[in-house]
Coordinates of C-alpha atoms and ligand atoms in Angstrom, one line a residue:
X79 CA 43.8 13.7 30.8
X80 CA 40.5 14.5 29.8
X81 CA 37.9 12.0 28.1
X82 CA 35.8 13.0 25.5
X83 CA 33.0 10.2 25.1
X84 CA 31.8 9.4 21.7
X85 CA 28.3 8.6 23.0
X86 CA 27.5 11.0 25.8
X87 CA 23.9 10.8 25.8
X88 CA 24.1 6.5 26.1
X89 CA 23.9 5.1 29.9
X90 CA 23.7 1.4 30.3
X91 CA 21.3 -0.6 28.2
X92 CA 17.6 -1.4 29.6
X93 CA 17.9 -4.8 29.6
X94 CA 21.2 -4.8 31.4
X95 CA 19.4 -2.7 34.1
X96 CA 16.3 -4.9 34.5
X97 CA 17.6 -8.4 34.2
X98 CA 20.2 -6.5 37.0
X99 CA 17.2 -5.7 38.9
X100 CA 15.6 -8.6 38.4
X101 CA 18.0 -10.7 40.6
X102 CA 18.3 -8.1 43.1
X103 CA 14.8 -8.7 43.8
X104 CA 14.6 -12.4 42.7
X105 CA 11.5 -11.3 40.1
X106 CA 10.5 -13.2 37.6
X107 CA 12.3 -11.9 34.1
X108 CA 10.4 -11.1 31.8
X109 CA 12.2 -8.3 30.9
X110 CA 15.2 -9.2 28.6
X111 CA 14.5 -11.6 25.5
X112 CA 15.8 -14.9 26.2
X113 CA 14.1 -18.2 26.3
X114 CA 14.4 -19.7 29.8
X115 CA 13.7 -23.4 28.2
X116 CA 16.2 -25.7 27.0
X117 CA 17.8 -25.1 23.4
X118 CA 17.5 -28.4 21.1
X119 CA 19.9 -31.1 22.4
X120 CA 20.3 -32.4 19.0
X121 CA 22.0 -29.3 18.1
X122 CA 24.2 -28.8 20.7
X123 CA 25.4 -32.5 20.5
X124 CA 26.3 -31.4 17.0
X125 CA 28.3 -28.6 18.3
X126 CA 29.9 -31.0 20.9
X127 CA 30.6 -33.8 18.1
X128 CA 32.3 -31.1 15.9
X129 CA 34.9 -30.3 18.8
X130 CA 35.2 -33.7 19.0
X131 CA 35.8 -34.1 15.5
X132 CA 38.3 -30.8 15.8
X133 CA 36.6 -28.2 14.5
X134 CA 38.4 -25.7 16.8
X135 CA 40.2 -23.2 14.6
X136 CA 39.9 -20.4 12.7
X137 CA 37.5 -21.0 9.7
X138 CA 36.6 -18.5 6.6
X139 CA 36.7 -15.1 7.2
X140 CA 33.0 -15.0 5.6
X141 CA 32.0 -18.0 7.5
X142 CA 31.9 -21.9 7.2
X143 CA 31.2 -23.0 3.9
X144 CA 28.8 -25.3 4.2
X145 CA 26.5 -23.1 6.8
X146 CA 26.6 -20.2 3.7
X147 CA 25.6 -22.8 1.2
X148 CA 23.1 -24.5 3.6
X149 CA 21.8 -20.8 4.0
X150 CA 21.9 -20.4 0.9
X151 CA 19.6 -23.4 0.1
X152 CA 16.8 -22.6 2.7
X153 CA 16.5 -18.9 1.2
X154 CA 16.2 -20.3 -2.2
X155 CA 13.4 -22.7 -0.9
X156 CA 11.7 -20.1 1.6
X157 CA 11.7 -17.2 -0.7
X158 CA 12.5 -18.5 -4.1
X159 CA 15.4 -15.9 -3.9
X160 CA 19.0 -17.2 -5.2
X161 CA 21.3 -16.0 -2.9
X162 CA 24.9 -16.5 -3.5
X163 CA 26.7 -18.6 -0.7
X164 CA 30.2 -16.9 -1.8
X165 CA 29.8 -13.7 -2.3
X166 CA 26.5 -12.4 -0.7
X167 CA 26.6 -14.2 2.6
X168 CA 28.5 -13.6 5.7
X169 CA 28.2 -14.8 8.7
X170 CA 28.7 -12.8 11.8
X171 CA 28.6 -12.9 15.7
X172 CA 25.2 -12.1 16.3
X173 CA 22.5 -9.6 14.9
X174 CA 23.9 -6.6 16.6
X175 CA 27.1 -7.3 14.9
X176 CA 25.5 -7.4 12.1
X177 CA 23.7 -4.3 12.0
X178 CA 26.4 -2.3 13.2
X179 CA 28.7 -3.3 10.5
X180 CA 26.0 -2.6 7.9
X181 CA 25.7 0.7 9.0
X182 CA 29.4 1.5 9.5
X183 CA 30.0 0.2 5.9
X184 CA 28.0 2.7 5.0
X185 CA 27.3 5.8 6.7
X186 CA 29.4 9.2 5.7
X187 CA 29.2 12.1 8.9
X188 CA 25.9 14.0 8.4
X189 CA 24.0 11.6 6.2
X190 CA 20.5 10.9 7.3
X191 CA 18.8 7.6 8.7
X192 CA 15.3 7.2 8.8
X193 CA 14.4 5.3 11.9
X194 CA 11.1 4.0 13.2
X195 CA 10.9 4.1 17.0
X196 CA 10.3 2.9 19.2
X197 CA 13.4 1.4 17.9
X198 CA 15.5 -2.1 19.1
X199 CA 18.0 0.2 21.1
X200 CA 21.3 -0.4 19.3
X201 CA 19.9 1.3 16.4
X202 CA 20.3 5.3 17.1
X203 CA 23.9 4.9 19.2
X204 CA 24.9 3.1 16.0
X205 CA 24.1 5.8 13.4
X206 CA 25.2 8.6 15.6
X207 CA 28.6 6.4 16.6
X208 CA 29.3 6.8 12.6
X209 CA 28.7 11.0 12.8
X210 CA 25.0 10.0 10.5
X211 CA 21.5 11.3 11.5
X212 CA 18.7 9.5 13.3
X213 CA 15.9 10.7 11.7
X214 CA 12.9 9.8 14.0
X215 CA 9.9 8.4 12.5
X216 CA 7.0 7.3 15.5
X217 CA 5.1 4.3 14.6
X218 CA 1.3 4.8 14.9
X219 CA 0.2 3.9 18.4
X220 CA -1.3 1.5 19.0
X221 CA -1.0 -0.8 16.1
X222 CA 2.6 0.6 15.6
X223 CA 2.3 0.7 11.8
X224 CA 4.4 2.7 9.7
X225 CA 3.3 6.6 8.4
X226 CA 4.3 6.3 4.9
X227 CA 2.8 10.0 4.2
X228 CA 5.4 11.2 7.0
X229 CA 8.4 8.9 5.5
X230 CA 7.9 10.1 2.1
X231 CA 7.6 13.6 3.2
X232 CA 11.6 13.2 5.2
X233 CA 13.3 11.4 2.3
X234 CA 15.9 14.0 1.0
X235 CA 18.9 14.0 -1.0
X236 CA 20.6 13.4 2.4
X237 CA 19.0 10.0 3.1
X238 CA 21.3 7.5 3.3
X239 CA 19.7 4.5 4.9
X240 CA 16.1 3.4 5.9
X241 CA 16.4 1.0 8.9
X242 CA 13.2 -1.8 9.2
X243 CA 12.4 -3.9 11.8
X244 CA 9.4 -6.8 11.3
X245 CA 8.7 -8.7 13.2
X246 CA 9.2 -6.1 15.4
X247 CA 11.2 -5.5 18.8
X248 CA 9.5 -4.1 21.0
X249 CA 5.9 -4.0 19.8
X250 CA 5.9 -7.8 18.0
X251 CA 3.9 -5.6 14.8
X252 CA 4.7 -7.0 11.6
X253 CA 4.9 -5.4 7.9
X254 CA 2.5 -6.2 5.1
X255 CA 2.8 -6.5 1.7
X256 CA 1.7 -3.0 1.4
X257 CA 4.2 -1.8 3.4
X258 CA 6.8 -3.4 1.3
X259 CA 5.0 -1.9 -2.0
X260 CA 5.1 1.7 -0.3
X261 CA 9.1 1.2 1.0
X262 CA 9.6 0.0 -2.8
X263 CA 8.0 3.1 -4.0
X264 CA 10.1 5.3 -1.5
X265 CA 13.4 4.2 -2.5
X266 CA 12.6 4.2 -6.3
X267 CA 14.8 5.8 -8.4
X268 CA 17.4 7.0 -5.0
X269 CA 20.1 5.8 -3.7
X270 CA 18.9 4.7 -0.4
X271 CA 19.9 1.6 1.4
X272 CA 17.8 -0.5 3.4
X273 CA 18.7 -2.2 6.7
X274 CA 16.4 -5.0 7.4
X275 CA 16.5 -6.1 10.8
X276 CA 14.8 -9.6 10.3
X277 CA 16.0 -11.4 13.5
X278 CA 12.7 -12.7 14.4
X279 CA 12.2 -14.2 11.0
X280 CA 10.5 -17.2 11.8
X281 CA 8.8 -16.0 14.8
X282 CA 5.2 -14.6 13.1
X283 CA 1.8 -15.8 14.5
X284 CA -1.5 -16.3 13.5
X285 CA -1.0 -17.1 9.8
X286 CA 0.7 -14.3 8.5
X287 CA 3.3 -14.6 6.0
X288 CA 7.0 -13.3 6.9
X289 CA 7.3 -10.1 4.4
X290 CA 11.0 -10.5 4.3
X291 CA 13.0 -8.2 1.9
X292 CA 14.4 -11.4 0.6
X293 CA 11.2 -11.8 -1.2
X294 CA 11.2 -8.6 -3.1
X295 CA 14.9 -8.7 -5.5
X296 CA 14.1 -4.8 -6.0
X297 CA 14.5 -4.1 -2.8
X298 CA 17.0 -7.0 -2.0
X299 CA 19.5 -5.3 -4.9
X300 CA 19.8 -2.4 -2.2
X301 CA 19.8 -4.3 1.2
X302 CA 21.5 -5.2 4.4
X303 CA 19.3 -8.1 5.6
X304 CA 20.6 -9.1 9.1
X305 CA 19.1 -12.4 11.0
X306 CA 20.3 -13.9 14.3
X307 CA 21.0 -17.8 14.9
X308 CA 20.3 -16.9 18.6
X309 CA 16.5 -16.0 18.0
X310 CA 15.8 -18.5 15.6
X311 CA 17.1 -21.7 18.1
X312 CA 16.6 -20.3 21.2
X313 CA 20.2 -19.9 22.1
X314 CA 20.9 -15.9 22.8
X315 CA 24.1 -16.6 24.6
X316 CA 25.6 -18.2 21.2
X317 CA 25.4 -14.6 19.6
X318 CA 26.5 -15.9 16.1
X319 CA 24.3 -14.6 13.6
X320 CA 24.3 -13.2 9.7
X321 CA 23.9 -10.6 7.1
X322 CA 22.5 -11.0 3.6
X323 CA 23.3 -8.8 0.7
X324 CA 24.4 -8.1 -2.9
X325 CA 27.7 -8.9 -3.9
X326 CA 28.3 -4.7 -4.4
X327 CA 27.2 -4.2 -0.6
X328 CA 28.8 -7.2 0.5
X329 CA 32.6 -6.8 -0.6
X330 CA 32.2 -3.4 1.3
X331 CA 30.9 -4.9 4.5
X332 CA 34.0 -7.3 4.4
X333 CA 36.1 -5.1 4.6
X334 CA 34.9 -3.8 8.0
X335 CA 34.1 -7.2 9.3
X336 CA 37.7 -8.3 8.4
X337 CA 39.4 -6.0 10.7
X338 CA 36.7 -6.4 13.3
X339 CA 35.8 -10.0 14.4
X340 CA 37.3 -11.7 11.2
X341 CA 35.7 -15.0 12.4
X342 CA 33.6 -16.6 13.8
X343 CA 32.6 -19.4 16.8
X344 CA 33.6 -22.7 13.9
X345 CA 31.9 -25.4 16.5
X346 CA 29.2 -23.8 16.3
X347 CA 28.8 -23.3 12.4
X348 CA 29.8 -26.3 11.9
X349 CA 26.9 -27.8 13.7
X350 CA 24.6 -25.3 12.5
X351 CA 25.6 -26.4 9.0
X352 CA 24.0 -30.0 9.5
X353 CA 21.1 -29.1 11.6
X354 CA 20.3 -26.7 8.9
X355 CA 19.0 -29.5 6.9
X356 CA 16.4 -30.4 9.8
X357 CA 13.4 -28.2 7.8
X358 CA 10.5 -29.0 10.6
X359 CA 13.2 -27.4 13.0
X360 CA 12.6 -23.9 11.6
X361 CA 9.7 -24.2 10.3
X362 CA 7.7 -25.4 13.2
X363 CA 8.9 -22.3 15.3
X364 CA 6.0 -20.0 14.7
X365 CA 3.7 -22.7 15.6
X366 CA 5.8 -23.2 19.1
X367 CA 6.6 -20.0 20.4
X368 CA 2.4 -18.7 19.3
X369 CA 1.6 -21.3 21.9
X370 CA 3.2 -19.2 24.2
X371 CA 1.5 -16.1 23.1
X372 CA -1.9 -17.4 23.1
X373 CA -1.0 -18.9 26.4
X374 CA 0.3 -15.9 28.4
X375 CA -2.4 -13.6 26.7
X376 CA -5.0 -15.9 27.8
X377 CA -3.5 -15.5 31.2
X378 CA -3.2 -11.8 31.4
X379 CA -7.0 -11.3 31.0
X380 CA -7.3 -11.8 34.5
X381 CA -5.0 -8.8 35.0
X382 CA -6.3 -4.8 34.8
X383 CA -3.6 -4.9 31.9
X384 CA -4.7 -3.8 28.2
X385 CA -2.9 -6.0 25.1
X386 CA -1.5 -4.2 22.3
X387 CA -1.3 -7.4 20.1
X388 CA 1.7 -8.9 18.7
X389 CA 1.8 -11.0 15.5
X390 CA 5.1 -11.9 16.3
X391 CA 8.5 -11.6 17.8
X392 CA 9.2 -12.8 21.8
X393 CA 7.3 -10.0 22.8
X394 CA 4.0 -8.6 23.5
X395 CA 3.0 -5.2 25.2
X396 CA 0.4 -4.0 27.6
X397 CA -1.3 -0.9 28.3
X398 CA -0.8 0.1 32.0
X399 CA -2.9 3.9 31.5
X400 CA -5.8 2.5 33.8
X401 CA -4.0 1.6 36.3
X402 CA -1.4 3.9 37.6
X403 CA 0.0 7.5 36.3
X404 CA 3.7 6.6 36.9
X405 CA 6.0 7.1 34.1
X406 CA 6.6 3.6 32.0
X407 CA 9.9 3.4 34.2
X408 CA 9.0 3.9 37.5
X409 CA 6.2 1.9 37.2
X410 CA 8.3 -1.1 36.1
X411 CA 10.8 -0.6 38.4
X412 CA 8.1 -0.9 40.8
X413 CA 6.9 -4.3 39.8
X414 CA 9.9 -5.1 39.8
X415 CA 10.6 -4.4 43.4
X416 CA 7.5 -5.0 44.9
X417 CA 5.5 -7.3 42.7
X418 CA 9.1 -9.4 41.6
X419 CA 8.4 -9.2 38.3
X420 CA 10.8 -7.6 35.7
X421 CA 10.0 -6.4 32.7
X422 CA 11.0 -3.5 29.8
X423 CA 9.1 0.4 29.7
X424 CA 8.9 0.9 25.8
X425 CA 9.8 4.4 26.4
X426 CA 13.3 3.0 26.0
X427 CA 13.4 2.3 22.8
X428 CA 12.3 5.9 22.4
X429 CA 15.2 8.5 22.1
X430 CA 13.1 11.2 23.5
X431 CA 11.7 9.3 26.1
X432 CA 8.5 8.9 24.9
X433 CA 6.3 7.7 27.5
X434 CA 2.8 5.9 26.3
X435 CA 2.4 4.0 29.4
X436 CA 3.0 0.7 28.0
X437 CA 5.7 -1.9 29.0
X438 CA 7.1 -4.8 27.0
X439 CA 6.7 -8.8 28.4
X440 CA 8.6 -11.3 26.7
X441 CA 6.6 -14.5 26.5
X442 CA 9.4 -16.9 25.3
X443 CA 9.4 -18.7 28.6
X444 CA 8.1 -21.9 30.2
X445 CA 4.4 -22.3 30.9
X446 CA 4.9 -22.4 34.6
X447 CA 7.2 -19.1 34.5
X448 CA 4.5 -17.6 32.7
X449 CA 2.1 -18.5 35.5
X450 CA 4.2 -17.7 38.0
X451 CA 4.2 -14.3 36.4
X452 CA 0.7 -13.4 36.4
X453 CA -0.3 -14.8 39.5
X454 CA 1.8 -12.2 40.6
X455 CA 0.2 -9.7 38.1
X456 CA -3.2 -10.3 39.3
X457 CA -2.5 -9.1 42.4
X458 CA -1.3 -5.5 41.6
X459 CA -3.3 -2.3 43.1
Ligands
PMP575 N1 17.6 -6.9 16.5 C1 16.6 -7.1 17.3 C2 15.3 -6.4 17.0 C3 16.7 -7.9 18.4 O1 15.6 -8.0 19.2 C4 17.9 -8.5 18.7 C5 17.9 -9.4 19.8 N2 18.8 -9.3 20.8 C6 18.9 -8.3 17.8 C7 18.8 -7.5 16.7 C8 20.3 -8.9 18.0 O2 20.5 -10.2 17.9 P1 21.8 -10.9 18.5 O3 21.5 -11.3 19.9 O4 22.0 -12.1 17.6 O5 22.9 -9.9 18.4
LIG576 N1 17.1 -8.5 22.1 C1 16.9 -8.6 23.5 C2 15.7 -7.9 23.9 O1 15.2 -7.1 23.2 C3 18.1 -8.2 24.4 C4 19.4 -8.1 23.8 C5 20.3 -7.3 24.8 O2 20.3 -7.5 26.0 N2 21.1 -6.4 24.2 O3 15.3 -8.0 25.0

């Protein structure tokens, strides 16, 4: 019998590969995004007090009830957008699941998707895993910001979708208001759809305000907006998450989810549902996980590393060009090995390979992980 695979050019995901590594060589991870402190207790006494309270079966298809309302509530407050908790809100398990069945509601064989890379890597095995297009945009190195000359000049009558990532994953770049004016000006009068990949939503630093599609209803009208319980309370295991759009959009993207997954973890909505109303708990994030920034950045100056700054996101990346000519891969394989610490080449999140000799750290970690990091970091010839 032969096997003809549907995604012959896809190996095993990066992060798989260097967390794996990682405890072959007892390194230090930080590598894969995941916080390695403890989640809130409050919340998962909630989820333990809604088993309890048996909360243990199937619940909506489109999610608990009260967790869409309660959503529903927060956007209205956050981005004085009425969402509907019915009919334009579903929740899903994870971001990933999310985005894929956005893009699978969607996508016809041979219609285009513009793609900004480097790009979180589930995004161009999803397009091409529907028969669409990746069509490969390069953020501006090094501030990673978006060529709207080059975007407008790739729009065609083939474009189906325009994928956006802010904060962003890998780079931690965020998008401005202008951005969102140009994208508003790009889809105008088309019928492109846009997938906005907002699973770092409350993760943005140093003042800046979170330019979520959500505030901007002529872009919302035409949006997939998909966000991810996981990043937002620390708890990437839980992989329950959500997608936002217009009714239109949404009563399409049921219908895939329906025969998918169906449901999701109840416990956990449940819980979620309640600690919703706990505003400081979302609201103080960007304040928290900065700390940890500003901390490990303050830290990596005693290392020959070079910061490409991040406004937000987990992540940060260095420059490695002055000190070694390896490829982005070998040369985190190798601290990985012999310096035991683990952490992700961007050229992965590049379908080419792109290699600008720069790898990604992820700072959501304790203080003393951190520090054990670098001390190792300082070190390196
Ligand atoms: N998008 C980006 C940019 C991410 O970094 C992640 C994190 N894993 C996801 C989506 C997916 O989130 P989840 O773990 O909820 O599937
Ligand atoms: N989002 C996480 C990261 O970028 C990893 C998720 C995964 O392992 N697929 O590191």
């Amino acid at each position: 019998m032969q096997i003809y695979s549907k995604l012959p050019d896809v190996g095993t995901t990066i992060f798989t590969v260097m967390s794996q590594l990682a405890i072959e060589h007892n390194a230090v991870n930080l590598g894969q995004g995941f916080p390695d402190f403890m989640m809130s207790e409050e919340l998962t006494g909630l989820v333990d007090e809604a088993m309890k309270k048996g909360f243990n079966q199937y619940t909506h298809m489109n999610g608990f009830p009260l967790l869409r309302e309660r959503l529903a509530e927060k956007i209205g407050k956050l981005y004085q957008t009425p969402v509907h908790p019915d009919t334009e809100i579903t929740i899903t398990p994870g971001g990933t699941y999310a985005i894929y069945t956005a893009l699978t509601t969607v996508l016809e064989p041979g219609d285009e998707v513009i793609v900004f890379e480097p790009a979180y890597d589930s995004y161009i095995p999803n397009i091409e895993i529907n028969g669409a297009v990746p069509i490969r945009i390069s953020l501006q190195y090094p501030d990673y910001s978006i060529p709207w000359e080059e975007v407008k000049a790739k729009v065609n009558s083939r474009t189906r979708m325009i994928m956006i990532n802010s904060p962003h994953n890998p780079t931690g770049s965020v998008l401005s208001e202008h951005d969102m004016q140009q994208l508003k000006q790009v889809v105008a009068g088309t019928n492109i759809i846009i997938l906005s990949d907002e699973v770092y939503e409350h993760l943005v630093f140093d003042g800046i305000q979170h330019q979520s599609i959500l505030r901007y209803p002529e872009l919302l009208e035409r949006s997939f907006v998909c966000f991810s319980f996981g990043k937002t309370y620390h708890c990437t295991g839980w992989k329950l998450g959500y997608c936002i759009s217009p009714a239109s959009l949404m009563k399409e993207f049921r219908k895939v989810h329906q025969f998918n997954c169906f449901s999701c973890d109840t416990p956990k909505q449940v819980a979620l549902a309640a600690y919703l109303q706990n505003e400081a708990a979302y609201l103080s994030l960007g304040a928290f996980i900065q700390q940890k920034r500003d901390y490990f950045r303050q830290l990596m100056k005693a290392t020959p590393f070079e910061c490409i700054p991040s406004h937000g996101s987990y992540f940060e990346c260095y420059s490695y060009a002055g000190i070694s000519e390896e490829s982005d891969k070998d040369f985190a394989i190798r601290l990985t090995k012999e310096y035991g610490i683990a952490t992700i080449p961007v050229s992965a999140f590049h379908k080419n390979g792109k290699d600008d000799k720069v790898i990604r750290f992820c700072f959501a970690k304790k203080e003393e992980t951190l520090e054990k990091a670098v001390e190792k970091l300082v070190t390196l010839k």
